[in-house]
C-alpha cells in the first residue's frame, strides 16, 4: 500500500524561503530513485510516486500561481505522433523536450542561429528560467523565477564585455563576410577571461560548400583580433 509521506500547502501568504525549501525537497526526491509525477487533479494536488518504494508525496497548491506554464497537452500529442516540434509560422518553430529536471521549450527561426530556451519545473510545470542564445552562447539578459512566478535572479551575460554580441557579429562579418546573426552556417562562440581581461572565441564555417572553419579570438574590451586561424573541417 502506498505511504503518504507529506502534504505541503502553498498559499499566497507562504514565505519565499519556505516555498523554496519545499520545492527543494520535492526536487531532491525526484532526483533520487524512480520518482515521477503521476497526477495533477482539479484541486491542484500534485502526486509524485516512487515505484521502487510504493511511496507517494502529495503537494496541494491552495492558490493558483499566475505564471507561464509548459504546454503538457501539446507535448503529449506531439510525442504520440513521434514529433518534437511544431511551427508558429512559416519560419519560426518550437521544439519541446524534457530531461530529469525540466520540461524544455526552444523557439527557433529557420533563417538564423538565434534561439530562445525556456525551462519549466517538472512538478508544477511553471517557468523556472529563460534566455536567448546565439550559436549556443547565452546572450543578453537571462531570468530565473521563484515558485510564484516572480523574477528571482537576473543574469546579464554581457556585463563584463564592452564588445557586445552585435559588435562581435560585425567584426566577424568584416573578416569573412558571414553574418552570424542570419546565416545557418555552423558557428560556435565562447566567452573567457577574468578581470580585467575578457575575450570571445568564435569558430564560424566560411561556406556551406568548403566546410572550412575560421577561428577567431577577440578582445572583449577593444574588439582587437588576438588570434586568427583556419581549420579544414567543421568540428
Coordinates of C-alpha atoms in Angstrom, one line a residue, residues 25-221:
X25 CA 12.8 18.8 -1.1
X26 CA 10.5 17.8 -3.9
X27 CA 13.3 18.2 -6.5
X28 CA 15.6 16.2 -4.2
X29 CA 13.0 13.3 -4.1
X30 CA 12.6 13.4 -7.9
X31 CA 16.4 13.1 -8.3
X32 CA 16.7 10.1 -6.0
X33 CA 15.3 6.8 -7.3
X34 CA 12.3 6.2 -9.6
X35 CA 10.1 9.2 -8.7
X36 CA 7.7 10.7 -11.3
X37 CA 4.6 12.9 -11.4
X38 CA 1.5 10.7 -11.7
X39 CA -1.3 13.2 -11.2
X40 CA -2.5 16.8 -11.1
X41 CA -6.2 17.0 -10.3
X42 CA -8.6 19.8 -10.4
X43 CA -7.9 20.6 -6.8
X44 CA -4.3 21.5 -7.8
X45 CA -2.9 18.5 -5.9
X46 CA 0.2 17.0 -7.4
X47 CA 1.3 13.5 -6.6
X48 CA 4.7 12.1 -7.3
X49 CA 5.2 8.4 -7.0
X50 CA 8.2 6.2 -6.3
X51 CA 7.8 2.8 -7.9
X52 CA 10.7 1.4 -6.0
X53 CA 9.2 2.1 -2.6
X54 CA 5.5 2.3 -3.4
X55 CA 5.5 5.7 -1.8
X56 CA 3.7 8.9 -2.7
X57 CA 4.4 12.5 -1.9
X58 CA 1.5 14.9 -2.3
X59 CA 1.6 18.7 -2.7
X60 CA -1.5 20.8 -2.6
X61 CA -1.4 24.2 -4.2
X62 CA -4.1 26.1 -2.5
X63 CA -3.5 29.2 -4.6
X64 CA -3.2 29.3 -8.3
X65 CA 0.2 30.6 -9.4
X66 CA 0.0 33.3 -12.1
X67 CA 2.9 32.3 -14.4
X68 CA 3.7 30.8 -17.7
X69 CA 3.3 27.0 -17.8
X70 CA 4.6 24.2 -20.0
X71 CA 2.0 23.1 -22.6
X72 CA 1.9 19.5 -21.5
X73 CA -1.1 18.6 -23.6
X74 CA 0.6 19.7 -26.8
X75 CA 3.8 17.9 -25.8
X76 CA 1.9 14.6 -25.2
X77 CA 0.2 15.0 -28.5
X78 CA 3.5 15.6 -30.4
X79 CA 5.1 12.5 -28.7
X80 CA 2.1 10.3 -29.7
X81 CA 2.9 11.2 -33.3
X82 CA 6.7 10.8 -32.8
X83 CA 7.2 14.5 -33.4
X84 CA 9.3 17.0 -31.4
X85 CA 8.3 20.4 -32.9
X86 CA 5.6 22.5 -34.3
X87 CA 5.5 25.7 -36.4
X88 CA 4.3 29.1 -35.2
X89 CA 4.6 30.5 -38.7
X90 CA 6.5 29.8 -42.0
X91 CA 9.9 30.5 -40.4
X92 CA 9.5 30.0 -36.6
X93 CA 9.1 26.7 -34.9
X94 CA 9.1 25.4 -31.3
X95 CA 10.9 22.2 -30.1
X96 CA 9.6 20.5 -26.9
X97 CA 11.6 18.0 -24.9
X98 CA 12.4 17.0 -21.3
X99 CA 15.3 15.9 -19.1
X100 CA 15.5 14.7 -15.5
X101 CA 14.8 18.2 -14.1
X102 CA 12.9 20.2 -16.7
X103 CA 10.5 20.4 -19.5
X104 CA 12.2 22.4 -22.2
X105 CA 10.8 24.7 -24.9
X106 CA 13.1 26.0 -27.6
X107 CA 11.9 28.7 -30.0
X108 CA 13.9 28.9 -33.3
X109 CA 13.9 30.7 -36.6
X110 CA 15.0 28.6 -39.6
X111 CA 16.9 31.6 -41.0
X112 CA 19.1 32.4 -38.0
X113 CA 21.4 30.9 -35.3
X114 CA 19.2 32.6 -32.6
X115 CA 17.1 30.6 -30.2
X116 CA 15.1 31.2 -27.0
X117 CA 15.3 28.5 -24.4
X118 CA 12.6 28.2 -21.6
X119 CA 12.9 25.7 -18.8
X120 CA 9.8 24.6 -16.8
X121 CA 9.6 22.8 -13.4
X122 CA 8.6 19.2 -14.0
X123 CA 6.3 19.1 -11.0
X124 CA 4.4 22.4 -11.2
X125 CA 5.1 22.9 -14.9
X126 CA 5.8 26.6 -14.1
X127 CA 8.6 28.5 -15.8
X128 CA 11.9 28.4 -13.9
X129 CA 14.3 30.2 -16.3
X130 CA 14.6 31.6 -19.8
X131 CA 17.1 33.3 -22.0
X132 CA 18.3 33.9 -25.6
X133 CA 21.2 32.1 -27.3
X134 CA 23.3 32.8 -30.4
X135 CA 25.4 29.9 -31.7
X136 CA 24.8 28.2 -28.3
X137 CA 26.2 31.2 -26.5
X138 CA 23.9 32.7 -23.8
X139 CA 23.3 36.3 -24.7
X140 CA 21.6 39.4 -23.3
X141 CA 19.5 39.1 -20.1
X142 CA 18.6 35.7 -18.7
X143 CA 15.9 35.4 -16.0
X144 CA 15.2 32.9 -13.2
X145 CA 11.9 32.7 -11.4
X146 CA 10.7 31.6 -8.0
X147 CA 7.8 29.3 -7.3
X148 CA 5.3 32.2 -7.5
X149 CA 6.5 33.1 -11.0
X150 CA 8.3 36.2 -9.8
X151 CA 11.7 37.1 -11.1
X152 CA 14.2 35.9 -8.6
X153 CA 17.5 36.4 -10.4
X154 CA 18.7 38.3 -13.5
X155 CA 21.9 37.5 -15.3
X156 CA 23.5 39.9 -17.7
X157 CA 25.9 37.8 -19.8
X158 CA 27.4 40.8 -21.5
X159 CA 28.0 42.7 -18.2
X160 CA 31.8 42.5 -18.4
X161 CA 32.1 42.9 -22.2
X162 CA 32.4 46.3 -23.8
X163 CA 32.2 44.5 -27.1
X164 CA 28.6 43.3 -27.4
X165 CA 27.5 40.3 -29.4
X166 CA 26.2 42.6 -32.1
X167 CA 29.7 44.3 -32.2
X168 CA 31.2 40.8 -32.4
X169 CA 29.0 39.9 -35.4
X170 CA 30.2 43.0 -37.2
X171 CA 33.9 42.1 -36.6
X172 CA 33.3 38.5 -37.9
X173 CA 31.4 39.9 -40.9
X174 CA 34.3 42.2 -41.7
X175 CA 36.8 39.3 -41.6
X176 CA 34.8 36.7 -43.6
X177 CA 31.6 38.3 -45.0
X178 CA 29.4 35.9 -43.0
X179 CA 26.6 37.3 -40.9
X180 CA 26.3 35.1 -37.8
X181 CA 23.0 36.8 -37.0
X182 CA 21.5 35.5 -40.1
X183 CA 23.4 32.6 -41.6
X184 CA 22.8 28.9 -40.9
X185 CA 26.5 28.1 -41.3
X186 CA 28.0 26.3 -38.4
X187 CA 29.1 28.6 -35.7
X188 CA 30.2 28.3 -32.0
X189 CA 31.0 31.2 -29.7
X190 CA 32.5 31.1 -26.2
X191 CA 33.4 33.7 -23.6
X192 CA 36.5 33.6 -21.5
X193 CA 38.9 35.5 -19.3
X194 CA 38.9 37.1 -15.8
X195 CA 39.0 40.7 -14.5
X196 CA 40.0 42.9 -16.2
X197 CA 40.7 41.0 -19.4
X198 CA 37.9 39.2 -21.2
X199 CA 37.7 37.7 -24.7
X200 CA 35.5 35.9 -27.2
X201 CA 36.4 32.7 -29.1
X202 CA 34.5 32.2 -32.3
X203 CA 34.5 29.3 -34.8
X204 CA 32.5 30.0 -38.0
X205 CA 32.1 28.0 -41.1
X206 CA 33.3 30.0 -44.1
X207 CA 30.9 28.4 -46.6
X208 CA 28.5 25.6 -46.9
X209 CA 30.5 24.1 -49.8
X210 CA 34.0 24.5 -48.4
X211 CA 33.4 23.2 -44.9
X212 CA 36.4 25.4 -43.8
X213 CA 36.1 27.0 -40.3
X214 CA 37.6 30.3 -39.3
X215 CA 38.8 30.5 -35.6
X216 CA 39.0 34.0 -34.0
X217 CA 40.0 35.1 -30.5
X218 CA 38.7 38.6 -30.0
X219 CA 39.4 41.0 -27.1
X220 CA 36.1 41.6 -25.3
X221 CA 37.1 45.2 -24.4

